[in-house]
Short mmCIF file of C-alpha atoms in Angstrom, two decimals:
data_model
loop_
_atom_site.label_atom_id
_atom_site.label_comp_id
_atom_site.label_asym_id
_atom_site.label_seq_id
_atom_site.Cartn_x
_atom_site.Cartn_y
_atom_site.Cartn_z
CA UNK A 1 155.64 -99.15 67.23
CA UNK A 2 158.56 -97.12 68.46
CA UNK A 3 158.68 -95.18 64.92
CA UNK A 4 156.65 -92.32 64.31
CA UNK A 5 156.37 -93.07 60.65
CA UNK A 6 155.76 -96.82 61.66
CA UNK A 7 153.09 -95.48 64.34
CA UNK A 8 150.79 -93.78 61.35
CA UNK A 9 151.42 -96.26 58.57
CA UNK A 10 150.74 -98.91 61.19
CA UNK A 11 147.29 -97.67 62.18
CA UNK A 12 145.89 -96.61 59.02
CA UNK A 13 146.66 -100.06 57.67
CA UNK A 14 145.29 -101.42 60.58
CA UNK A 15 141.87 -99.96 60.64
CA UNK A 16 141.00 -99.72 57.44
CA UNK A 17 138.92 -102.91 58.24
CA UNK A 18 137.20 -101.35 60.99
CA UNK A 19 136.43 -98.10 58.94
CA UNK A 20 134.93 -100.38 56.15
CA UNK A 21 133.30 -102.89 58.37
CA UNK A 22 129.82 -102.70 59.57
CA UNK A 23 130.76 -101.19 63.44
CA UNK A 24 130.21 -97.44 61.89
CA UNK A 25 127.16 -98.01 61.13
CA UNK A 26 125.83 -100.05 64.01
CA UNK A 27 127.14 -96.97 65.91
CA UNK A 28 125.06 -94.71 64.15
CA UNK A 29 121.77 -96.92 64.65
CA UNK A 30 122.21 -97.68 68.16
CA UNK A 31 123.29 -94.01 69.15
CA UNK A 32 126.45 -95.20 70.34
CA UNK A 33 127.65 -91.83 70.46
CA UNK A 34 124.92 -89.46 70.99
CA UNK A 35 126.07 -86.54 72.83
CA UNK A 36 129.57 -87.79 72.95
CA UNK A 37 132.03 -85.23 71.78
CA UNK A 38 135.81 -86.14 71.98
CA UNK A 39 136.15 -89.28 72.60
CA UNK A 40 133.42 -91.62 70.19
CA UNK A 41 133.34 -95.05 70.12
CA UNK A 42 136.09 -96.32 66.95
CA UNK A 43 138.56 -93.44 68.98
CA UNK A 44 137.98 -95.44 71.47
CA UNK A 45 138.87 -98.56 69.94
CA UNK A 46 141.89 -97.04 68.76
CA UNK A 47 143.42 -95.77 71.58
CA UNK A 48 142.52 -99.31 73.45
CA UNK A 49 144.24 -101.21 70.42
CA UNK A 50 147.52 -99.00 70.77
CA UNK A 51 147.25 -99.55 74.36
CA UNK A 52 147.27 -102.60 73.93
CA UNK A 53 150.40 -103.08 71.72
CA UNK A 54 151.98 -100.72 73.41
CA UNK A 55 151.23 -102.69 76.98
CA UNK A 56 150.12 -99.34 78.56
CA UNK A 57 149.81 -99.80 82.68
CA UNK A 58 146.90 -97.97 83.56
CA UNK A 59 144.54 -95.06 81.92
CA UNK A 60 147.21 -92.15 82.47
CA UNK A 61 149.62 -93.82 80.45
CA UNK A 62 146.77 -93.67 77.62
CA UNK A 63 146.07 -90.54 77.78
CA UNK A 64 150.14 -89.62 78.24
CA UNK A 65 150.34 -91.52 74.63
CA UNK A 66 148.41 -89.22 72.73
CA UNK A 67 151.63 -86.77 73.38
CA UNK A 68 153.05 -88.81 70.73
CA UNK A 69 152.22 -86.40 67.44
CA UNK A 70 151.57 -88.55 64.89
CA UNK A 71 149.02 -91.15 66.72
CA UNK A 72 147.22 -87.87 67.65
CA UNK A 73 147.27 -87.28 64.54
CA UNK A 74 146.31 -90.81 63.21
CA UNK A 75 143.18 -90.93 65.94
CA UNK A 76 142.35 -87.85 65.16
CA UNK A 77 141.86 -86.79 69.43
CA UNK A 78 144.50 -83.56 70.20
CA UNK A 79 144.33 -85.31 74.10
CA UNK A 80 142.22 -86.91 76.74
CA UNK A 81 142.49 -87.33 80.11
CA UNK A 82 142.37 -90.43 82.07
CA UNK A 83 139.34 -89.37 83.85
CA UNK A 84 137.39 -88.62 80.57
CA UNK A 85 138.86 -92.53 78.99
CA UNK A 86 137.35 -93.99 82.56
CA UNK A 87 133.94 -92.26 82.19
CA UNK A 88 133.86 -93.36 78.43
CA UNK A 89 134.87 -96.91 78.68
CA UNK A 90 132.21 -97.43 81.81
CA UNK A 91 129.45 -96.36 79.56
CA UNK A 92 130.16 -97.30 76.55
CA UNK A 93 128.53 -100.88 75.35
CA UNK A 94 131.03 -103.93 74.62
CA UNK A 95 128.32 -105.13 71.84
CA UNK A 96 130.07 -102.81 70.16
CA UNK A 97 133.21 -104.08 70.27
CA UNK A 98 131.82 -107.33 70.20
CA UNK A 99 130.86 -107.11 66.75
CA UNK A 100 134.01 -105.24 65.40
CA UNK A 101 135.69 -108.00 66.78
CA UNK A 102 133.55 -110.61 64.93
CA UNK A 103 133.63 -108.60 61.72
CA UNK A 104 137.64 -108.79 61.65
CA UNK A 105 137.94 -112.39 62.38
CA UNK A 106 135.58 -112.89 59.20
CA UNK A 107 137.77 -111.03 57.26
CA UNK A 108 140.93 -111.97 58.71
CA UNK A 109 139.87 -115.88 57.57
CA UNK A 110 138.92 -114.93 54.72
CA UNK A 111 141.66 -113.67 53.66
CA UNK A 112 143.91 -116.64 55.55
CA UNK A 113 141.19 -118.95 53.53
CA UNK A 114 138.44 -120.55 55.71
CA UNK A 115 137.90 -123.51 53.29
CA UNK A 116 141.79 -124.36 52.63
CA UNK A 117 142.60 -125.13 56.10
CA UNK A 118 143.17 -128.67 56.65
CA UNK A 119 139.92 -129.93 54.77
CA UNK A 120 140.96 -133.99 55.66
CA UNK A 121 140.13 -132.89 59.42
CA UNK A 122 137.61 -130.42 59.87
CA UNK A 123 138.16 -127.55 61.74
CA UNK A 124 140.32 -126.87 64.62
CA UNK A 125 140.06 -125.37 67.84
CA UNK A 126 142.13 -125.06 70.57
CA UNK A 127 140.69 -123.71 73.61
CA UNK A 128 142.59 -122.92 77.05
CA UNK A 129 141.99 -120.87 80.18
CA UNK A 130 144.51 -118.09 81.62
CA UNK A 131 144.26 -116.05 84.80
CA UNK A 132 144.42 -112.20 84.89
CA UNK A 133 146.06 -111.44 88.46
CA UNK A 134 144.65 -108.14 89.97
CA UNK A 135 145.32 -106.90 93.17
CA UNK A 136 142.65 -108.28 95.85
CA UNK A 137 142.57 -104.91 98.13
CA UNK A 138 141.08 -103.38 95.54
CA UNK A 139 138.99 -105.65 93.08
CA UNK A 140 137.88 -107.70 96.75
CA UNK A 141 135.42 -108.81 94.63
CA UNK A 142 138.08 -111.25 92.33
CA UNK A 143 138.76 -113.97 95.49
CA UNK A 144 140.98 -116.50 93.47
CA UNK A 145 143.59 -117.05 96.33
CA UNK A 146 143.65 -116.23 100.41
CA UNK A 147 146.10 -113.49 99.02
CA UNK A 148 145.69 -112.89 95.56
CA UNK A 149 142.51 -111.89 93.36
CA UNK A 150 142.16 -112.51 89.45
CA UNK A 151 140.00 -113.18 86.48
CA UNK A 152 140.11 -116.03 84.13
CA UNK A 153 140.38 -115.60 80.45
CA UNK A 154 138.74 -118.79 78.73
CA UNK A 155 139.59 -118.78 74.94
CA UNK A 156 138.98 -120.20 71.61
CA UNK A 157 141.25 -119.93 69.17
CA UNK A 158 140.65 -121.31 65.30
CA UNK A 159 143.91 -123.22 63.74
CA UNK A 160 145.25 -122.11 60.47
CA UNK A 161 148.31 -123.39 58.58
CA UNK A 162 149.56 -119.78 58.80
CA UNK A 163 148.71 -119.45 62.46
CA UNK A 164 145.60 -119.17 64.60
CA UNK A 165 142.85 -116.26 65.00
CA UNK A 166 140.89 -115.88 68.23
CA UNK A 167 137.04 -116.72 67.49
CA UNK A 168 135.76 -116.50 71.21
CA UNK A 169 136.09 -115.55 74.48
CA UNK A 170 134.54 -116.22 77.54
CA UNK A 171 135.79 -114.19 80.85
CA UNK A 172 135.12 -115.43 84.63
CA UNK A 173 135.91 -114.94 87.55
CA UNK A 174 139.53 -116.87 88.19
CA UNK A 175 138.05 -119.24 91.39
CA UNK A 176 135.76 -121.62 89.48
CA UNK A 177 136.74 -125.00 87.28
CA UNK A 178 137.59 -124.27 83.61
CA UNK A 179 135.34 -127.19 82.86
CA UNK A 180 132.27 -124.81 83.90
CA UNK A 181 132.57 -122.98 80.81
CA UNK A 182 132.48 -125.84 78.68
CA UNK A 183 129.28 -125.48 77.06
CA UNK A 184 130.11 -121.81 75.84
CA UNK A 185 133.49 -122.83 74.37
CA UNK A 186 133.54 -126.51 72.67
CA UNK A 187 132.06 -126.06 69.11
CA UNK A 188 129.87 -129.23 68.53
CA UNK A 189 129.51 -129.31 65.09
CA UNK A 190 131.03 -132.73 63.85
CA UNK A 191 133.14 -131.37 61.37
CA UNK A 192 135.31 -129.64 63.79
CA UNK A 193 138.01 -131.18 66.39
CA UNK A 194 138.15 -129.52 70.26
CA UNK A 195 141.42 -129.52 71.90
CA UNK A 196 141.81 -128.45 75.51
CA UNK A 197 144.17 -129.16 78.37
CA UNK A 198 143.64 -131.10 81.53
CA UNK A 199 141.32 -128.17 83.36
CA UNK A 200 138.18 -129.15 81.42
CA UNK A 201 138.15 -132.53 81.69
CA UNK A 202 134.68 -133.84 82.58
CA UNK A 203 133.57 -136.70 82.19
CA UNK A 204 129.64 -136.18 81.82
CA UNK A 205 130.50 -133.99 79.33
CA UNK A 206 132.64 -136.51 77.00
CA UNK A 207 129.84 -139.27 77.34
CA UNK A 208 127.62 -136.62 75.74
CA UNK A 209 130.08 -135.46 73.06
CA UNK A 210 130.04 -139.48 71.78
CA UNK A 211 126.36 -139.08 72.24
CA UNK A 212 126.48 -136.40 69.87
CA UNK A 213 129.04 -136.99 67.48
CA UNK A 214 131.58 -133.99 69.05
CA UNK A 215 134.67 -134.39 68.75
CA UNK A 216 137.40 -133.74 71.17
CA UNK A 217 141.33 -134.24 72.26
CA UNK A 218 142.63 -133.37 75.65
CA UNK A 219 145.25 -134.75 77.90
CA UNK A 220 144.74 -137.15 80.62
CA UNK A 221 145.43 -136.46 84.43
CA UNK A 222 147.75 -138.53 86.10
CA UNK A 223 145.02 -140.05 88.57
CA UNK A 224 142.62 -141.07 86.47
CA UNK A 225 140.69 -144.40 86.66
CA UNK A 226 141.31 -146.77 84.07
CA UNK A 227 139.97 -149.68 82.30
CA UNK A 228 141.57 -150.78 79.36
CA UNK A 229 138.93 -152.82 76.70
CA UNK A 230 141.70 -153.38 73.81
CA UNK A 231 145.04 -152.85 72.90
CA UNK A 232 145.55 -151.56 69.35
CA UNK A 233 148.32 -151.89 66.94
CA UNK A 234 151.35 -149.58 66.70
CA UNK A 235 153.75 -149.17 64.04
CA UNK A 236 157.86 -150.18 64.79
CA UNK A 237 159.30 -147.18 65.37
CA UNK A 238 156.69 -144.84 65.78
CA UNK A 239 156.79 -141.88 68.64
CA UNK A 240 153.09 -143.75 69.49
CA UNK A 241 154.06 -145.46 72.88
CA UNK A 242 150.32 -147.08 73.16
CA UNK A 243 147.10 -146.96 71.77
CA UNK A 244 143.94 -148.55 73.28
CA UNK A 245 140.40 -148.29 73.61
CA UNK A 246 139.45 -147.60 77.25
CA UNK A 247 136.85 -146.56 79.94
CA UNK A 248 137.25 -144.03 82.16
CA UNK A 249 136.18 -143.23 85.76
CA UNK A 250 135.74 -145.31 88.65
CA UNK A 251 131.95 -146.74 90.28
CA UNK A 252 130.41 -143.14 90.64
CA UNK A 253 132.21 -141.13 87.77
CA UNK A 254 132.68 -144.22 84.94
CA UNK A 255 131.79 -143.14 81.00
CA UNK A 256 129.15 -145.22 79.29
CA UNK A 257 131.06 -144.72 76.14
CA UNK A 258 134.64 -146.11 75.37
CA UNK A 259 137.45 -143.58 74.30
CA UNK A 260 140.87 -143.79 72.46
CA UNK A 261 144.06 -143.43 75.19
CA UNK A 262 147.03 -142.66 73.34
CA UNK A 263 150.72 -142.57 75.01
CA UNK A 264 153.80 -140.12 73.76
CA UNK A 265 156.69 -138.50 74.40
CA UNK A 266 157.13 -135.06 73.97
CA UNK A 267 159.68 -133.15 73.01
CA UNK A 268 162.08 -133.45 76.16
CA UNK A 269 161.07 -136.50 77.32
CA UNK A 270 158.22 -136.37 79.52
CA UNK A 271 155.54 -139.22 78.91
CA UNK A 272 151.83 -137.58 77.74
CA UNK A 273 148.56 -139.67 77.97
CA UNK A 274 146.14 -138.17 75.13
CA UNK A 275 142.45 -139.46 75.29
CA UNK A 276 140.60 -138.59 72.42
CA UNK A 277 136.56 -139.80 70.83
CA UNK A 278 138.01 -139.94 67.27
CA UNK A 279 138.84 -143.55 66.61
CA UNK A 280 139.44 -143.41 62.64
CA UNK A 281 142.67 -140.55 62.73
CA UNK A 282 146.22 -141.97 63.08
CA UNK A 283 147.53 -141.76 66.47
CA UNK A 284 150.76 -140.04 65.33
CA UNK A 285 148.07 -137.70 63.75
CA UNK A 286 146.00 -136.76 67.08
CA UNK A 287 149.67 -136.60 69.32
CA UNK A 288 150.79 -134.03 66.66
CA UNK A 289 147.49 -131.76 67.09
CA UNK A 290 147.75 -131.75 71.26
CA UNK A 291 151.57 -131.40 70.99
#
């Protein structure tokens, strides 16, 4: 977004969405921005979108963008200081930007085409956690490590065949288990397919997903307890190294419910064990979706 040109084309075609979607007008019920006289609440969103792209450090260099003509122009905000975008952002409600958010992932799929994507296996969502670092002097209230302090970003993101679109977040602080946000984050309806890495394994959880018909994918940790029940067949020369119907767990932690362990390897040669509760899809199908 170096380009001034680029800049105003950019954001004009990118919020035309936003400017058509239904965040104006929740604004206007809710009183979003009563009394509020620079700095309202889609400015807002603009300036934090640009920020964004533009990987802005810190407030000032926010405020220091709007020295940049044409996005002043584009915004429609002459300047702002950091102080001001501080005071704004603590008051102002994230329902707000809640539901813009929502309202361009509906029309982001459908213009991608919700209904086209990969009908023969429901839909799919891959969900993983990252950690935010901040500095522990003076967020002391982000513990992750003795030294270091952090959030953790849990998302959801929806596959497409032209790519994938964020469809929820969850954010926590960084210390606790990914698998604590499971419940907010695994879509159980039984059309769609959950894939997540090693951090949310839990076993509880998978017994009631075959309970319930949820399905799931994630990748097996090296330790784990197992007890194979049957060997299935796999193809000559397939990339499938095994596939097998197990139980996992040991005395305290073992599943009620048997799941499929699939073994492959990846792309430079490392062995992957896959455990999945779908036992009608090809295995070369389910390694494909973790990989």
């Amino acid at each position: 977004m170096q380009d001034k040109n680029t800049t105003k084309t950019t954001f004009f075609q990118l919020f035309q969405p936003v400017f058509q979607g239904p965040g104006p007008q929740y604004i206007d019920d809710k009183g979003v921005d009563k009394y509020v006289k620079k700095l309202d609440a889609i400015k807002s969103f603009q300036l934090l979108s640009h920020a964004q792209l533009e990987q802005c450090k810190g407030l000032r260099d926010i405020s220091n963008s709007l020295n940049n003509g044409q996005l002043s122009q584009s915004v429609g905000l002459e300047s702002i200081s950091h102080s001001q975008i501080s005071r704004r952002l603590n008051t102002m409600p994230t329902d707000v930007f809640q539901l813009i958010f929502e309202d361009l992932i509906k029309h982001a799929g459908t213009k991608m085409g919700f209904e086209k994507i990969r009908n023969d296996l429901g839909r799919i969502y891959l969900i993983d956690a990252s950690v935010i670092s901040l500095c522990l002097s003076r967020y002391n209230w982000a513990v992750y490590r003795k030294t270091k302090g952090g959030v953790k970003l849990h998302l959801r993101l929806r596959l497409f065949e032209q790519g994938v679109l964020p469809d929820h977040a969850e954010i926590t602080p960084a210390k606790p288990s990914d698998r604590s946000q499971m419940d907010n984050l695994v879509v159980e309806e039984q059309d769609a397919i959950n894939i997540f890495d090693r951090g949310y394994i839990d076993y509880k959880k998978f017994d009631d997903y075959c309970e319930n018909g949820v399905r799931f994918v994630t990748r097996l940790k090296s330790n784990a307890v197992i007890d194979v029940q049957q060997e299935l067949q796999v193809a000559p020369g397939s990339t499938i190294e095994r596939d097998c119907i197990v139980t996992l767990g040991g005395t305290l932690t073992k599943m009620k419910h048997p799941v499929r362990l699939i073994e492959v390897i990846d792309t430079e040669g490392n062995p992957i064990t896959i455990v999945t509760n779908d036992l009608s899809m090809a295995a070369e199908e389910i390694s494909d979706l973790y990989r």
